[in-house]
PDB file of C-alpha atoms in Angstrom:
ATOM      1  CA  PHE A1015      10.930 161.092 112.735  1.00 78.00           C
ATOM      2  CA  CYS A1016       7.948 159.320 111.567  1.00 83.00           C
ATOM      3  CA  LEU A1017       6.900 162.036 109.272  1.00 87.00           C
ATOM      4  CA  THR A1018      10.506 162.235 107.802  1.00 83.00           C
ATOM      5  CA  VAL A1019      10.408 158.335 107.240  1.00 82.00           C
ATOM      6  CA  ARG A1020       6.993 158.640 105.415  1.00 86.00           C
ATOM      7  CA  LEU A1021       8.078 161.479 103.291  1.00 85.00           C
ATOM      8  CA  LEU A1022      11.226 159.708 102.345  1.00 82.00           C
ATOM      9  CA  GLN A1023       9.454 156.500 101.619  1.00 82.00           C
ATOM     10  CA  ALA A1024       6.785 158.222  99.405  1.00 87.00           C
ATOM     11  CA  ASP A1025       9.467 159.917  97.512  1.00 84.00           C
ATOM     12  CA  GLY A1026      11.325 156.785  96.859  1.00 81.00           C
ATOM     13  CA  ARG A1027      14.457 157.604  98.856  1.00 79.00           C
ATOM     14  CA  LEU A1028      14.181 155.168 101.667  1.00 81.00           C
ATOM     15  CA  GLY A1029      13.308 151.585 101.346  1.00 83.00           C
ATOM     16  CA  PRO A1030      12.085 148.937 103.670  1.00 86.00           C
ATOM     17  CA  ASP A1031      15.292 147.214 104.001  1.00 85.00           C
ATOM     18  CA  GLU A1032      17.028 150.606 104.876  1.00 85.00           C
ATOM     19  CA  LEU A1033      14.455 151.259 107.587  1.00 84.00           C
ATOM     20  CA  LYS A1034      14.557 147.804 108.853  1.00 85.00           C
ATOM     21  CA  PHE A1035      18.416 147.957 109.245  1.00 84.00           C
ATOM     22  CA  LEU A1036      18.380 151.414 110.943  1.00 81.00           C
ATOM     23  CA  LEU A1037      15.833 150.207 113.514  1.00 82.00           C
ATOM     24  CA  ALA A1038      16.781 146.683 114.106  1.00 81.00           C
ATOM     25  CA  LYS A1039      19.117 145.656 116.670  1.00 74.00           C
ATOM     26  CA  PRO A1040      22.563 144.340 115.547  1.00 67.00           C
ATOM     27  CA  PRO A1041      23.051 140.723 115.443  1.00 62.00           C
ATOM     28  CA  SER A1042      23.811 139.438 118.844  1.00 54.00           C
ATOM     29  CA  ARG A1043      26.746 137.060 117.523  1.00 54.00           C
ATOM     30  CA  PRO A1044      27.967 138.656 114.468  1.00 56.00           C
ATOM     31  CA  ALA A1045      30.297 136.760 112.200  1.00 61.00           C
ATOM     32  CA  ALA A1046      33.703 138.625 112.262  1.00 59.00           C
ATOM     33  CA  LEU A1047      34.972 139.620 108.776  1.00 62.00           C
ATOM     34  CA  GLU A1048      37.968 137.735 107.546  1.00 68.00           C
ATOM     35  CA  GLU A1049      39.335 140.771 105.889  1.00 72.00           C
ATOM     36  CA  GLU A1050      42.205 142.120 108.201  1.00 81.00           C
ATOM     37  CA  GLU A1051      41.962 145.664 106.429  1.00 84.00           C
ATOM     38  CA  LEU A1052      38.599 146.258 108.338  1.00 88.00           C
ATOM     39  CA  ASN A1053      40.066 145.521 111.949  1.00 88.00           C
ATOM     40  CA  PHE A1054      39.390 149.081 112.658  1.00 91.00           C
ATOM     41  CA  LEU A1055      35.768 148.092 113.194  1.00 90.00           C
ATOM     42  CA  ASP A1056      34.920 146.137 116.108  1.00 87.00           C
ATOM     43  CA  GLU A1057      33.033 142.895 116.009  1.00 83.00           C
ATOM     44  CA  GLU A1058      29.568 144.364 116.379  1.00 85.00           C
ATOM     45  CA  CYS A1059      30.367 146.893 113.771  1.00 88.00           C
ATOM     46  CA  GLN A1060      31.565 144.375 111.352  1.00 87.00           C
ATOM     47  CA  GLY A1061      28.398 142.246 111.639  1.00 85.00           C
ATOM     48  CA  ALA A1062      26.439 145.376 111.056  1.00 88.00           C
ATOM     49  CA  LEU A1063      28.543 146.085 107.911  1.00 90.00           C
ATOM     50  CA  GLN A1064      27.721 142.591 106.623  1.00 87.00           C
ATOM     51  CA  ALA A1065      24.194 143.317 107.074  1.00 88.00           C
ATOM     52  CA  LEU A1066      24.080 146.621 105.544  1.00 90.00           C
ATOM     53  CA  ASP A1067      26.050 145.414 102.464  1.00 90.00           C
ATOM     54  CA  GLN A1068      22.944 143.107 101.923  1.00 89.00           C
ATOM     55  CA  VAL A1069      20.715 146.240 101.598  1.00 90.00           C
ATOM     56  CA  ALA A1070      20.389 147.104  97.825  1.00 88.00           C
ATOM     57  CA  SER A1071      21.271 150.686  98.187  1.00 87.00           C
ATOM     58  CA  PHE A1072      24.476 149.790 100.002  1.00 90.00           C
ATOM     59  CA  GLU A1073      25.374 146.837  97.933  1.00 91.00           C
ATOM     60  CA  GLY A1074      29.082 147.002  97.374  1.00 92.00           C
ATOM     61  CA  LEU A1075      29.887 148.892 100.513  1.00 92.00           C
ATOM     62  CA  LYS A1076      32.380 146.442 102.075  1.00 91.00           C
ATOM     63  CA  ASP A1077      34.216 146.236  98.865  1.00 92.00           C
ATOM     64  CA  ALA A1078      34.312 150.116  98.661  1.00 92.00           C
ATOM     65  CA  MET A1079      35.570 150.150 102.273  1.00 93.00           C
ATOM     66  CA  LEU A1080      38.288 147.458 101.435  1.00 91.00           C
ATOM     67  CA  ALA A1081      39.365 149.457  98.192  1.00 91.00           C
ATOM     68  CA  ASP A1082      40.251 152.419 100.452  1.00 92.00           C
ATOM     69  CA  THR A1083      40.053 152.179 104.122  1.00 92.00           C
ATOM     70  CA  THR A1084      41.596 155.557 104.827  1.00 93.00           C
ATOM     71  CA  PRO A1085      38.632 157.792 104.789  1.00 93.00           C
ATOM     72  CA  TRP A1086      36.451 155.341 106.673  1.00 94.00           C
ATOM     73  CA  ARG A1087      39.062 155.116 109.239  1.00 94.00           C
ATOM     74  CA  GLN A1088      39.106 158.893 109.633  1.00 93.00           C
ATOM     75  CA  VAL A1089      35.192 158.906 110.145  1.00 92.00           C
ATOM     76  CA  VAL A1090      35.767 156.323 113.015  1.00 93.00           C
ATOM     77  CA  ALA A1091      38.616 158.219 114.663  1.00 94.00           C
ATOM     78  CA  CYS A1092      36.719 161.703 114.145  1.00 92.00           C
ATOM     79  CA  GLY A1093      35.539 163.444 117.400  1.00 91.00           C
ATOM     80  CA  ASN A1094      32.175 164.249 115.508  1.00 90.00           C
ATOM     81  CA  PRO A1095      31.297 161.513 113.246  1.00 89.00           C
ATOM     82  CA  GLU A1096      27.833 162.765 112.786  1.00 86.00           C
ATOM     83  CA  THR A1097      29.270 165.769 110.830  1.00 87.00           C
ATOM     84  CA  ALA A1098      32.117 164.168 109.265  1.00 88.00           C
ATOM     85  CA  ALA A1099      32.368 163.958 105.421  1.00 87.00           C
ATOM     86  CA  LEU A1100      31.722 160.457 104.447  1.00 88.00           C
ATOM     87  CA  PRO A1101      33.186 158.849 101.290  1.00 88.00           C
ATOM     88  CA  GLU A1102      31.519 159.358  98.016  1.00 85.00           C
ATOM     89  CA  PRO A1103      29.077 158.121  96.822  1.00 83.00           C
ATOM     90  CA  TRP A1104      28.054 156.807 100.188  1.00 84.00           C
ATOM     91  CA  GLY A1105      27.821 160.112 101.920  1.00 77.00           C
ATOM     92  CA  GLY A1106      27.332 162.377  98.886  1.00 69.00           C
ATOM     93  CA  ASP A1107      24.543 164.891  98.359  1.00 65.00           C
ATOM     94  CA  ASP A1108      22.283 162.296  97.168  1.00 67.00           C
ATOM     95  CA  ALA A1109      22.470 160.193 100.323  1.00 71.00           C
ATOM     96  CA  GLY A1110      19.746 161.382 102.699  1.00 76.00           C
ATOM     97  CA  PRO A1111      20.092 161.782 106.419  1.00 80.00           C
ATOM     98  CA  LEU A1112      18.736 158.255 107.013  1.00 84.00           C
ATOM     99  CA  HIS A1113      21.459 156.678 104.741  1.00 85.00           C
ATOM    100  CA  ARG A1114      23.973 158.612 106.851  1.00 87.00           C
ATOM    101  CA  LEU A1115      22.457 157.195 110.166  1.00 88.00           C
ATOM    102  CA  CYS A1116      22.832 153.629 108.612  1.00 90.00           C
ATOM    103  CA  LEU A1117      26.536 154.411 107.746  1.00 92.00           C
ATOM    104  CA  LEU A1118      27.022 155.832 111.276  1.00 91.00           C
ATOM    105  CA  LYS A1119      25.510 152.770 112.851  1.00 90.00           C
ATOM    106  CA  ILE A1120      28.272 150.533 111.228  1.00 90.00           C
ATOM    107  CA  LEU A1121      31.051 153.159 111.952  1.00 92.00           C
ATOM    108  CA  ARG A1122      30.424 154.656 115.241  1.00 92.00           C
ATOM    109  CA  PRO A1123      27.132 153.483 116.859  1.00 90.00           C
ATOM    110  CA  ASP A1124      27.895 155.432 119.921  1.00 89.00           C
ATOM    111  CA  ALA A1125      27.217 158.627 117.856  1.00 87.00           C
ATOM    112  CA  LEU A1126      23.498 157.347 117.390  1.00 81.00           C
ATOM    113  CA  GLU A1127      23.199 157.740 121.182  1.00 79.00           C
ATOM    114  CA  ARG A1128      24.060 161.198 121.448  1.00 68.00           C
TER     115      ARG A1128
END
């Protein structure tokens, strides 16, 4: 893991804010989102979404989720979210494995424990 992180950082594909988000504990008392459309995420995941939306490479993520919740709901409901296709451009070929982990942390944190 450490070697992968160093290589991605050296290549400019992983910033310090992304790594901090991935490794940090979610807020203990996250503020719930007002958007009814995102009620498929529990309160902890909503707080994580708010935090990830502040990271430069994920800016606009919340708006993208609000624009079309269907693919995001499918990932949340999926039996194997770690292999599920993530909506473009967030889960495209340019998104590395640690970006995928950041997204899984807000959608299905239980998948990170497997």
